[in-house]
Coordinates of C-alpha atoms in Angstrom, one line a residue:
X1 CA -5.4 12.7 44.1
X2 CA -6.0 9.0 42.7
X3 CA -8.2 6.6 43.8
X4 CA -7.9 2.9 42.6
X5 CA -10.4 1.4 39.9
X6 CA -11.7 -2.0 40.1
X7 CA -10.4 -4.9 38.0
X8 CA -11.2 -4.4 34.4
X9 CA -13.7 -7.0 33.4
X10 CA -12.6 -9.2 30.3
X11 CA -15.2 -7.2 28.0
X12 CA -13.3 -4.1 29.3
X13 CA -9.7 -5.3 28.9
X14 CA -10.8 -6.4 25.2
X15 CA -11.8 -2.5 24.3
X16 CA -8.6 -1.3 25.7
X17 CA -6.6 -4.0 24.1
X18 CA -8.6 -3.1 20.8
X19 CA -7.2 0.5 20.9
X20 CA -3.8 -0.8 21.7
X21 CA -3.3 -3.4 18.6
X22 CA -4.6 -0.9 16.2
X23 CA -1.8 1.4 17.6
X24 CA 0.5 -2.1 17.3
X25 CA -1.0 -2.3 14.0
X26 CA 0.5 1.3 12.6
X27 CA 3.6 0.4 13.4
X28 CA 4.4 -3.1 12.1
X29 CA 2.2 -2.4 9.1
X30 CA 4.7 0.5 8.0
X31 CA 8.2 -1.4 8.8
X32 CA 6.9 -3.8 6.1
X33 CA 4.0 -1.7 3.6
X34 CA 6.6 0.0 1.8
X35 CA 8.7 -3.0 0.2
X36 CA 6.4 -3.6 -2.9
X37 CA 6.0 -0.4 -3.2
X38 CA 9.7 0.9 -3.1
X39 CA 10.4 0.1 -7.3
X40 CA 7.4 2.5 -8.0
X41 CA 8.0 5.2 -5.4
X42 CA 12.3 5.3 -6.3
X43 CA 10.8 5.7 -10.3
X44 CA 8.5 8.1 -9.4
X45 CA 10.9 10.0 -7.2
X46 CA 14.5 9.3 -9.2
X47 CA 15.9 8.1 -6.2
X48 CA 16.9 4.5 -6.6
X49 CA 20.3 5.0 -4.9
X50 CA 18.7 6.2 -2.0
X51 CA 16.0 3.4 -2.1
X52 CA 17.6 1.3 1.2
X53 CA 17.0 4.9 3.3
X54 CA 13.0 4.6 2.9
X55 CA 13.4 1.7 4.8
X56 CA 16.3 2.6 6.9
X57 CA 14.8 6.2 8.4
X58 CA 11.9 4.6 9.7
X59 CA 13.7 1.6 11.5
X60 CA 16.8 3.8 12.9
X61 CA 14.1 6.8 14.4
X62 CA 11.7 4.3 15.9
X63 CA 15.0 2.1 17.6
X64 CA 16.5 5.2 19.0
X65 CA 13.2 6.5 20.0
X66 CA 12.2 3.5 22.2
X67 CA 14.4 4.2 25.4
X68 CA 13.4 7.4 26.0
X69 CA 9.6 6.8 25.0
X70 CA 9.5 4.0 28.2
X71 CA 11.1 6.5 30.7
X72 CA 8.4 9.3 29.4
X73 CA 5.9 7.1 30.3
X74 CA 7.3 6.4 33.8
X75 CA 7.2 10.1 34.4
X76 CA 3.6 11.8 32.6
X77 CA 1.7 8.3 32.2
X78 CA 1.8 6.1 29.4
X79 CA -1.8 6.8 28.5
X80 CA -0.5 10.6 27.5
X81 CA 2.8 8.9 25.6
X82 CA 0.7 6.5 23.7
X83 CA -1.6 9.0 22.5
X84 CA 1.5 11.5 21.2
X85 CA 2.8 8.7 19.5
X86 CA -0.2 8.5 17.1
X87 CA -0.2 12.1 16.7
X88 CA 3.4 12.2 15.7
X89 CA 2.9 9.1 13.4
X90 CA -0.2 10.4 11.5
X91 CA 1.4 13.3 11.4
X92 CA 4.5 11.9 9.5
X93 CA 1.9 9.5 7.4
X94 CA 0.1 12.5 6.1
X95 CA 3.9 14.1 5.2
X96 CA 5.1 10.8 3.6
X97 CA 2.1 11.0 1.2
X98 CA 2.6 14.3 0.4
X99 CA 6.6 14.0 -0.4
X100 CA 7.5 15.5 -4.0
X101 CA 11.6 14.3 -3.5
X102 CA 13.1 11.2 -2.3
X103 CA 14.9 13.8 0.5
X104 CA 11.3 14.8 1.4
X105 CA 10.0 10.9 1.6
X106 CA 13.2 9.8 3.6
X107 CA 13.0 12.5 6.4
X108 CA 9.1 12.1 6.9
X109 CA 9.8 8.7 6.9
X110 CA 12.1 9.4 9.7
X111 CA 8.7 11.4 11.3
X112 CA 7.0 8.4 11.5
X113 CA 9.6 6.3 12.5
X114 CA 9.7 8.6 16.0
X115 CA 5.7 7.6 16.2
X116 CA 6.1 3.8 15.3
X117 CA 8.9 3.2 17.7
X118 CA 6.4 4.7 20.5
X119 CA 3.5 2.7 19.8
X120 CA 5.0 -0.5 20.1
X121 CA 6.6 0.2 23.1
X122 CA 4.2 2.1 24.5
X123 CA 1.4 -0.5 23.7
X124 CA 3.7 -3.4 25.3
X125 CA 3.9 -1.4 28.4
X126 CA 0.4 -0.7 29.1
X127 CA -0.8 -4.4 28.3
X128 CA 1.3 -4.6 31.8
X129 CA -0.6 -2.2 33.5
X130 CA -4.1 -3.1 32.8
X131 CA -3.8 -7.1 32.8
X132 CA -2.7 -9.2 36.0
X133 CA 0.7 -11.3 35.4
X134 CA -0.9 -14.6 35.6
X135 CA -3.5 -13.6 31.9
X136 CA -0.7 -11.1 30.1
X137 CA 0.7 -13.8 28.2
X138 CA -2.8 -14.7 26.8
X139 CA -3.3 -11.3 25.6
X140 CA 0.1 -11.1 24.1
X141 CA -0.4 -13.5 22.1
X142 CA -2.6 -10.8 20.4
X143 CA 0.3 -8.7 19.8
X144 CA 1.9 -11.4 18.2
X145 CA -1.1 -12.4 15.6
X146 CA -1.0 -9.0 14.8
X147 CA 2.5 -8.8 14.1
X148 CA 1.9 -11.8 12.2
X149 CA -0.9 -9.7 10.4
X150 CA 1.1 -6.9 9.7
X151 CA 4.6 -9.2 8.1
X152 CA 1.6 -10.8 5.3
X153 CA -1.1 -7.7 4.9
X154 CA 1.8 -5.2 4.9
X155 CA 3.3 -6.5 1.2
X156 CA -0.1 -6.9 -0.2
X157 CA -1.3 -4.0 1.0
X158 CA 1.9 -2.1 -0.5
X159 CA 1.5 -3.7 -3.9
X160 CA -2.5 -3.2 -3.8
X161 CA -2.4 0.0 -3.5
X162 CA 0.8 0.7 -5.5
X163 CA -1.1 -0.8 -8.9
X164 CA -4.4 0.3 -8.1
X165 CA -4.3 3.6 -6.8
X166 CA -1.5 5.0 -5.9
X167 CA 2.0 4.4 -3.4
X168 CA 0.9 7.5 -1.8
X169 CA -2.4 5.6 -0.2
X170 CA 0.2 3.5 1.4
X171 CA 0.3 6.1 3.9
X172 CA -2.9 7.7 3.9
X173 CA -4.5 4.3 4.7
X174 CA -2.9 5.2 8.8
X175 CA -5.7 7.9 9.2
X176 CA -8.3 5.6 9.8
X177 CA -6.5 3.6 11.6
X178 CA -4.7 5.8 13.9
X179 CA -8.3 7.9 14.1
X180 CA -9.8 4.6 15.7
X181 CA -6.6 3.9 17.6
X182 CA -7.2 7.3 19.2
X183 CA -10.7 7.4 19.6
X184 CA -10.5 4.0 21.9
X185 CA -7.5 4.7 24.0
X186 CA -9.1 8.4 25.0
X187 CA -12.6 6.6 25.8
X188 CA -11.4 3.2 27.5
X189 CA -8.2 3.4 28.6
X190 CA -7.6 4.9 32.6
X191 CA -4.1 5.0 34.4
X192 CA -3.0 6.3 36.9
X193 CA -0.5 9.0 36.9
X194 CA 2.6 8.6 38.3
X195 CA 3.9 9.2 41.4
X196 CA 7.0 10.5 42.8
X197 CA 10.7 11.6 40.1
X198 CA 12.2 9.1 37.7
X199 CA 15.3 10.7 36.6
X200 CA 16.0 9.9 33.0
X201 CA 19.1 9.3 31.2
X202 CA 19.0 12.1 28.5
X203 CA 22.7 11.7 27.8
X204 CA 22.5 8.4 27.6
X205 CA 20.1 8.4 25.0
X206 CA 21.6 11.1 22.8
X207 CA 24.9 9.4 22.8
X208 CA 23.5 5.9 21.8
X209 CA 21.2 7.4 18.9
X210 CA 23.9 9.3 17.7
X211 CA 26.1 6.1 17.6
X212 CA 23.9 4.2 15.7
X213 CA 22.8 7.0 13.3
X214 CA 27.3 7.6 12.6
X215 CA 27.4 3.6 12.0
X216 CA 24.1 3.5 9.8
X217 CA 25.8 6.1 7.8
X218 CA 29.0 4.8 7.6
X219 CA 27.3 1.2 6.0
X220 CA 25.1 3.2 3.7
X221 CA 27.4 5.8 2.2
X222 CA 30.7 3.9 2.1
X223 CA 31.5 2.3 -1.4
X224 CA 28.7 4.1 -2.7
X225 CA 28.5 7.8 -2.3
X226 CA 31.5 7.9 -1.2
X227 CA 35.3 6.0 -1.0
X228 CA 36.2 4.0 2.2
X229 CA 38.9 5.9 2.2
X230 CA 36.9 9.2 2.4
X231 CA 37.5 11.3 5.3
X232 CA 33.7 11.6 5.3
X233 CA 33.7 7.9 6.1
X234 CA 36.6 8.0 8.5
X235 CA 35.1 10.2 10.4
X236 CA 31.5 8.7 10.7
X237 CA 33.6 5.8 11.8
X238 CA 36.0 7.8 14.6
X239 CA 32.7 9.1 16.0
X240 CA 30.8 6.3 16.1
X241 CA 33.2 4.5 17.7
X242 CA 33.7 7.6 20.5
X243 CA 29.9 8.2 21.3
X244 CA 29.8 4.5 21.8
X245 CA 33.3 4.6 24.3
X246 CA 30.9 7.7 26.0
X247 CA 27.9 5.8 25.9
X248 CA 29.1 2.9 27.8
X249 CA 30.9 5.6 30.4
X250 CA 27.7 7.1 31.1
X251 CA 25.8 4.0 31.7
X252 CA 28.3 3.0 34.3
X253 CA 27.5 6.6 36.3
X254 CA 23.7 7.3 36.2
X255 CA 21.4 5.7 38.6
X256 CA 18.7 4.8 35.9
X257 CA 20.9 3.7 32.6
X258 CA 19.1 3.2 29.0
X259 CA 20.5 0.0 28.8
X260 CA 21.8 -1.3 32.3
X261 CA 25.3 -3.0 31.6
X262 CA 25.4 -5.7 34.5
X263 CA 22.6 -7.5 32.3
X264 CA 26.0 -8.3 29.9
X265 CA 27.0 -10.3 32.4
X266 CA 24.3 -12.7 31.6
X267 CA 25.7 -15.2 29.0
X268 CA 22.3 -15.8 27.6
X269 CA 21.3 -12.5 27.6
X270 CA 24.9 -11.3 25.8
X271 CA 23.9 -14.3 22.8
X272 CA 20.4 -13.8 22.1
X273 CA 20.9 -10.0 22.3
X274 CA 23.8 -10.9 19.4
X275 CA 21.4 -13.1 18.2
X276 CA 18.7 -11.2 17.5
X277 CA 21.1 -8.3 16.1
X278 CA 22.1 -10.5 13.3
X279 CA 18.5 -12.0 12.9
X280 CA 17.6 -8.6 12.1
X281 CA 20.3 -7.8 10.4
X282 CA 19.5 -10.7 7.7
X283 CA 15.4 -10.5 7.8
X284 CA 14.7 -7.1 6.7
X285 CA 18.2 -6.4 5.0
X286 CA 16.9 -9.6 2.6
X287 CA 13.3 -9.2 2.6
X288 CA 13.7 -5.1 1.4
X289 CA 15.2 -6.6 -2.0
X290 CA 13.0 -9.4 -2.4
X291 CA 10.7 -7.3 -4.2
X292 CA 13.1 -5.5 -6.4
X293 CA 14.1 -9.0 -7.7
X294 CA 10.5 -10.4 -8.2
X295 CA 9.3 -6.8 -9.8
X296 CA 12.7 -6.4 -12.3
X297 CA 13.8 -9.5 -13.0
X298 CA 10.8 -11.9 -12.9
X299 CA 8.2 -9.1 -14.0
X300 CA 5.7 -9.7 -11.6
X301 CA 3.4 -6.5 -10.7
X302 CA 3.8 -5.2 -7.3
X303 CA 0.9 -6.5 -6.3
X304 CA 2.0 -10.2 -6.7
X305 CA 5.4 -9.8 -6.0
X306 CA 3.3 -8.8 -2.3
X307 CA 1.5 -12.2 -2.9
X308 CA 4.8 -13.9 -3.5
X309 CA 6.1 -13.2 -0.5
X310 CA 3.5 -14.6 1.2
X311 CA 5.8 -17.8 2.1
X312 CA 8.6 -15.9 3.3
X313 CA 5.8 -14.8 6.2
X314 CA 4.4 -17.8 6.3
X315 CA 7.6 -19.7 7.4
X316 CA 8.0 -17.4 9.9
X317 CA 4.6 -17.3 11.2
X318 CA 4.1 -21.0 11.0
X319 CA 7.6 -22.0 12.6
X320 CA 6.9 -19.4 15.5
X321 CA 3.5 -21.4 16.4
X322 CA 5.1 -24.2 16.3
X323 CA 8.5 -23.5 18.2
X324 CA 6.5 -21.9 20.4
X325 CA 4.3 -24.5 21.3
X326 CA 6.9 -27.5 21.8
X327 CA 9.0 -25.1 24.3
X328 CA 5.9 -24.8 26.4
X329 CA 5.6 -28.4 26.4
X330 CA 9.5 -29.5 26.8
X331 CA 10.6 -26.1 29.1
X332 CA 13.9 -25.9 26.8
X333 CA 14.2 -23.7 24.2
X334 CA 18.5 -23.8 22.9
X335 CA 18.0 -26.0 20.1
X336 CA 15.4 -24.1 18.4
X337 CA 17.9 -20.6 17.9
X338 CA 20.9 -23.1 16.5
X339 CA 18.3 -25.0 14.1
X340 CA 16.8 -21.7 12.9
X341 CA 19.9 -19.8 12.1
X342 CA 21.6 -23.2 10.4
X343 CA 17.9 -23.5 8.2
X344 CA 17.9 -19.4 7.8
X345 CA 21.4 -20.0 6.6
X346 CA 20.5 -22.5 4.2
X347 CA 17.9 -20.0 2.7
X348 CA 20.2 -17.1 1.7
X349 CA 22.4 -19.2 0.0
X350 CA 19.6 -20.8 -2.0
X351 CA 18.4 -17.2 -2.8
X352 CA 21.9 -16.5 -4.0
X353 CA 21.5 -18.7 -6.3
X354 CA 19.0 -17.3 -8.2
X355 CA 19.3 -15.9 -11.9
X356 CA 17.0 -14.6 -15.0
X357 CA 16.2 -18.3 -15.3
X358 CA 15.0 -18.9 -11.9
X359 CA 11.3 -19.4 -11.6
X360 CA 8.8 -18.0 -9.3
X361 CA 7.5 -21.2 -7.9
X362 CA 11.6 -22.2 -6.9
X363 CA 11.8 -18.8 -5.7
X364 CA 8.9 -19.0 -3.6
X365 CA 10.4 -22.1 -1.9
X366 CA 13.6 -20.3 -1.3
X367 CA 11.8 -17.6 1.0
X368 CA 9.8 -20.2 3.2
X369 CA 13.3 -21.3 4.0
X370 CA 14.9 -18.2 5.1
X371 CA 11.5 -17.5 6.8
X372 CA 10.9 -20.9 8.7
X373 CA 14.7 -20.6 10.0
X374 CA 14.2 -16.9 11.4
X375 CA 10.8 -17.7 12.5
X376 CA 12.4 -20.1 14.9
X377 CA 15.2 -17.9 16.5
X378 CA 13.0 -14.1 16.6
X379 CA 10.4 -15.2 19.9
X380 CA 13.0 -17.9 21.4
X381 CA 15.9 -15.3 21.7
X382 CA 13.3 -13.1 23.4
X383 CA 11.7 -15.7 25.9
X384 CA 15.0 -17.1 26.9
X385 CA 16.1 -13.4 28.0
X386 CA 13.0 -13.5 30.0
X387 CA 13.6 -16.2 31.4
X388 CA 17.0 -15.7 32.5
X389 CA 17.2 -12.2 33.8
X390 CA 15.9 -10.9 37.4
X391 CA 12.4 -9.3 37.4
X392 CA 13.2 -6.2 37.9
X393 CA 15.2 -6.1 34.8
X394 CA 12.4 -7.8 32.9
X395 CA 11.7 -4.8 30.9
X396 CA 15.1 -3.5 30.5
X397 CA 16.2 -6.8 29.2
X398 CA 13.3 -7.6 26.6
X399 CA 13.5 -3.5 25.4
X400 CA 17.2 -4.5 24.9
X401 CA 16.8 -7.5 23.0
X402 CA 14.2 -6.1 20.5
X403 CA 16.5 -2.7 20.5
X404 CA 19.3 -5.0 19.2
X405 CA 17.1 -6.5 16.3
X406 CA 15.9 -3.0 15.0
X407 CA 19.6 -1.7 15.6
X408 CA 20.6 -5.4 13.0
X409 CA 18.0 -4.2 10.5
X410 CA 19.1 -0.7 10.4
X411 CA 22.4 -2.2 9.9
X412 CA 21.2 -4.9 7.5
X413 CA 19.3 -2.6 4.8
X414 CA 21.3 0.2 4.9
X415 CA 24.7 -2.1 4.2
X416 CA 22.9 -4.4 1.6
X417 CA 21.8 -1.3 -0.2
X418 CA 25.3 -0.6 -0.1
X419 CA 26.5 -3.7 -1.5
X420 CA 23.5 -3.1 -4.1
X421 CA 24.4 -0.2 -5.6
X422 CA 27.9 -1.4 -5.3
X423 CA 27.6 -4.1 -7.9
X424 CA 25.0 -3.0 -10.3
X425 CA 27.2 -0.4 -11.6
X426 CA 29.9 -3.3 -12.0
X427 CA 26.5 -5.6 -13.3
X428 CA 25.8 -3.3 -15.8
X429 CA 29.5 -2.4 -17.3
X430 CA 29.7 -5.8 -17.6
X431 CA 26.7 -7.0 -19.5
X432 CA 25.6 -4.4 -21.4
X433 CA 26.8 -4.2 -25.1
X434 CA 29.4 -2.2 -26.0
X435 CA 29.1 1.4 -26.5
X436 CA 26.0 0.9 -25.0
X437 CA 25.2 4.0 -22.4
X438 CA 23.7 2.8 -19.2
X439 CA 19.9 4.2 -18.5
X440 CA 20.4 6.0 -15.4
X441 CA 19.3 3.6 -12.1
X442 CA 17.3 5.9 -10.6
X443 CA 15.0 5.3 -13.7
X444 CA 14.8 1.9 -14.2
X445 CA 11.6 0.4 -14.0
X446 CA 10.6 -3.1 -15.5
X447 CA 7.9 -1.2 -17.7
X448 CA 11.1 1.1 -19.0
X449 CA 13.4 -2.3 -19.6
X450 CA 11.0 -3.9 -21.4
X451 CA 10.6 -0.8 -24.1
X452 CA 14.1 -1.1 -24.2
X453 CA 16.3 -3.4 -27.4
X454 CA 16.6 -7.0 -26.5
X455 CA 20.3 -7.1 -26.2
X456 CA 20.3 -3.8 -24.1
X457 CA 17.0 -5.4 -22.3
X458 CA 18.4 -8.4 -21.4
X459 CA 21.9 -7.0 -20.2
X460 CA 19.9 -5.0 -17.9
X461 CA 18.1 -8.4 -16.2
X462 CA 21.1 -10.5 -16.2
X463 CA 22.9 -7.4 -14.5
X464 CA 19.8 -6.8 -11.8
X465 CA 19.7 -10.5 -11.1
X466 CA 23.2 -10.7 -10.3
X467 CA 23.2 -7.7 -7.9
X468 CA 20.5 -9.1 -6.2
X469 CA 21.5 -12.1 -5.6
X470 CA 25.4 -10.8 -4.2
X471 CA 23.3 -9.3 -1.5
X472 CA 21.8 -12.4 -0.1
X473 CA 25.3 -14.0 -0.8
X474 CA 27.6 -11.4 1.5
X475 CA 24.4 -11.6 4.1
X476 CA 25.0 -15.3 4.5
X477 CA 28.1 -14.8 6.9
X478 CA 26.4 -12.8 8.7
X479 CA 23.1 -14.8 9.3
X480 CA 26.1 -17.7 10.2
X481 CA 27.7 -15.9 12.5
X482 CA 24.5 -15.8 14.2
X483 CA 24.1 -19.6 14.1
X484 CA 28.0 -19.8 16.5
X485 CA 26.8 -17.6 18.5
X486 CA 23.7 -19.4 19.2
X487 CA 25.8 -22.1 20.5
X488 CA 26.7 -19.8 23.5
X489 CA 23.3 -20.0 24.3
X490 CA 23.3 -21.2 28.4
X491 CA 20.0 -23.3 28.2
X492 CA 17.6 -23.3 31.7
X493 CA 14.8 -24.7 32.3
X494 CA 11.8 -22.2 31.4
X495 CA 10.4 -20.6 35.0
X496 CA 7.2 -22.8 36.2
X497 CA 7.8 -25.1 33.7
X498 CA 8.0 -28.9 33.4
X499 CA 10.8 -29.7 36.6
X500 CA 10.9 -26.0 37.6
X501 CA 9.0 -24.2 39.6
X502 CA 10.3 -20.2 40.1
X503 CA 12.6 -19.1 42.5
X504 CA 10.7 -16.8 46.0
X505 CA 13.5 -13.9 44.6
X506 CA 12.2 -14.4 41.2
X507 CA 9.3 -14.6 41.2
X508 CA 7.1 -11.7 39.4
X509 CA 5.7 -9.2 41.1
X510 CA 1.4 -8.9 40.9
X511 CA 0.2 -6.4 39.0
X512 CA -0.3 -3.4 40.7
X513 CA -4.2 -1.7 41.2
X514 CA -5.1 0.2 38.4
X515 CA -5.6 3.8 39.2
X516 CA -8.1 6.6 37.4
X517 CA -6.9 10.0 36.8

């Protein structure tokens, strides 16, 4: 039996907001911590072929994760999901540390990435249970600082720890973290358990992680490990193709659908849902080999390749303040996705053309670019899907919309570490002197180049530059396909803003009373 708690003071709502951005924390620190350090960990591993899959493993598990985590919590209690979330993430953060292969790293990467994908939806979820309607977006705007936190700390971080200890403390630095996390949620944090069945779309889920995990492989082996051609490939293809034909079946049949399919029917919702897929696709496809080209070809440590990156956030960070603040002042928001994806545009290409000769200041300029063009599509796409859809698919249609962008990163690193590997086997047949024997790229490190002859030394950097730069060449169609779509955007005035006022069927729902087990 329950009995209902009194409103949580604002001292009280900070503690248990504390608890839930540390959890946040975890999980947008590690989508970003490993970049620096992924030169140092593929040469300490041999695995430089595999390099795209640290990244991937983590992104894929915590996308497919996040359906099923939201309808757990609807069951047991989200307090109860939350704090198996940190278990199973400081679980695989202890594991990743401990990795002696590549195969080891990627599939406790994969750990984690079942833990990260819970914590951020979990931690979204309770910020609705414990604050009324009318403060929750004050307190998000927490959420977003920290992700903020997390896109500039997590490089610096990486590269820190990378030159001065070692990558392993990239992970080890969770257990404090997550410790505290815990610590705070068990002490503070009271909900209510729920009451009554929620029936939960098991199939459903299974059949659309499967789909994307068939397609992820498909991108990452195909050209590389294996031919097109390959039956292999073929058949990741046929299948991926199928569970998605039986995913969308299902969804049709089942009373409480992963992802409901009349929200498709909502223009704006179908765009920024596209939107964001390429958006992600291009941000962490790019930004994953932004260090490789700073650490090889420049020769910067991993440390300051970190700091170098530091415009790349900070366009993003900046132009999401600012976006952000003129929509709440004009109550439109259409002009800012077609502006971000045209500018976003503009900065791949300028990273494409980059060389040997390129230096770090003009490279550094480059990245604000790409980052002050997605930093004004990645929150608009978001709040024009809130703003469009009925409440009660509020949740169903923001969960989709950020499914969609980790689904477009997935995508994005696993097929430009495809197109990587791709062309610096083509690089180095081409640049290297003749005769000359290619050092295997699994091994290459800018401390081994540099040992290396200077014809042989410099064959290597033209070759690595080159490679680099294709991949934020063949991204730019992609990153343009997202500006068209944006086009399609149907533009309405924001709810309760200037001229609108929301509708009596619209209109959200008060917070229900907080209840203590």
């Amino acid at each position: 039996m329950t009995e209902t708690s009194p409103a949580l003071t604002h001292r009280q709502t900070l503690v248990v907001l504390s608890g839930l951005l540390l959890g946040m924390l975890l999980a947008a620190l590690d989508q970003m911590i490993v970049s620096t350090a992924l030169p140092t960990i593929v040469g300490d591993l041999n695995g430089l072929e595999h390099m795209s899959w640290v990244i991937t493993a983590y992104l894929l598990a915590s996308t497919v994760a996040m359906p099923l985590y939201g309808k757990l919590g609807d069951i047991i209690g989200r307090k109860p999901v939350f704090l198996c979330v940190i278990v199973i993430f400081l679980v695989g953060s202890v594991l990743c540390g401990m990795a002696q292969s590549m195969t080891q790293l990627i599939i406790f990467r994969a750990i984690q990435g079942l833990g990260g994908g819970g914590l951020m939806l979990s931690a979204m979820a309770i910020v609705a249970d414990v604050v009324p309607p009318r403060d929750r977006g004050r307190y998000q705007g927490l959420f977003g600082a920290v992700f903020g936190l997390a896109s500039i700390a997590g490089p610096l971080v990486g590269g820190f720890f990378t030159d001065h200890l070692t990558w392993r403390w990239i992970f080890y630095i969770n257990l404090p973290l997550g410790a505290a996390a815990l610590v705070v949620t068990v002490l503070a944090l009271h909900l209510p358990r729920p009451v009554g069945k929620v029936k939960i779309d098991y199939v459903g889920a299974i059949l659309i992680a499967a789909a994307a995990s068939c397609l992820v492989l498909l991108t990452s082996w195909g050209g590389t490990q294996y031919e097109w051609g390959d039956p292999i490939i073929i058949a990741l293809g046929v299948a991926g193709v199928v569970l998605l034909a039986l995913f969308v079946l299902v969804e049709t049949r089942v009373s409480e659908p992963v992802i409901p399919l009349r929200l498709f029917r909502n223009r704006t919702f179908s765009s920024s849902s596209a939107v964001s897929f390429f958006v992600g696709f291009a941000m962490f496809g790019g930004v994953s080999f932004l260090p490789l080209f700073l650490q090889i070809v420049t020769g910067v440590s991993a440390t300051n390749s970190g700091l170098l990156l530091l415009p790349f956030m900070g366009g993003v960070l900046l132009t999401s303040i600012v976006s952000g603040t003129i929509i709440s002042r004009i109550g439109r928001y259409k002009v800012f996705p077609i502006v971000g994806t045209a500018i976003a545009t503009g900065g791949l290409l300028l990273l494409a053309s980059m060389n040997v000769h390129t230096g770090r200041v003009a490279a550094m300029g480059f990245m604000f670019v790409l980052g002050a063009g997605l930093g004004l599509v990645m929150q608009t796409v978001v709040l024009a899907v809130q703003n469009t859809v009925e409440p009660r698919d509020l949740g169903s249609g923001t969960s989709t919309v950020t499914f969609a962008r980790q689904i477009g990163a997935s995508f994005g690193v696993a097929v430009f570490g495809a197109i990587f590997n791709n062309r610096i086997a083509h690089e180095l047949a081409a640049h290297l002197p003749a005769g000359t024997r290619p050092p295997p790229i699994s091994s290459i490190t800018r401390e081994t180049i540099d040992k290396l002859d200077a014809p042989v030394r410099d064959g290597i950097l033209v070759s690595f530059a080159n490679a680099l730069t294709d991949v934020f060449l063949y991204g730019t169609p992609f990153i343009a396909v997202a500006f068209v779509v944006a086009w399609f955007l149907k533009e309405e005035p924001l709810r309760g803003g200037p001229g609108s006022a929301p509708a009596p069927d619209q209109a959200e729902p008060e917070a229900k009373p907080v209840k203590v087990l």
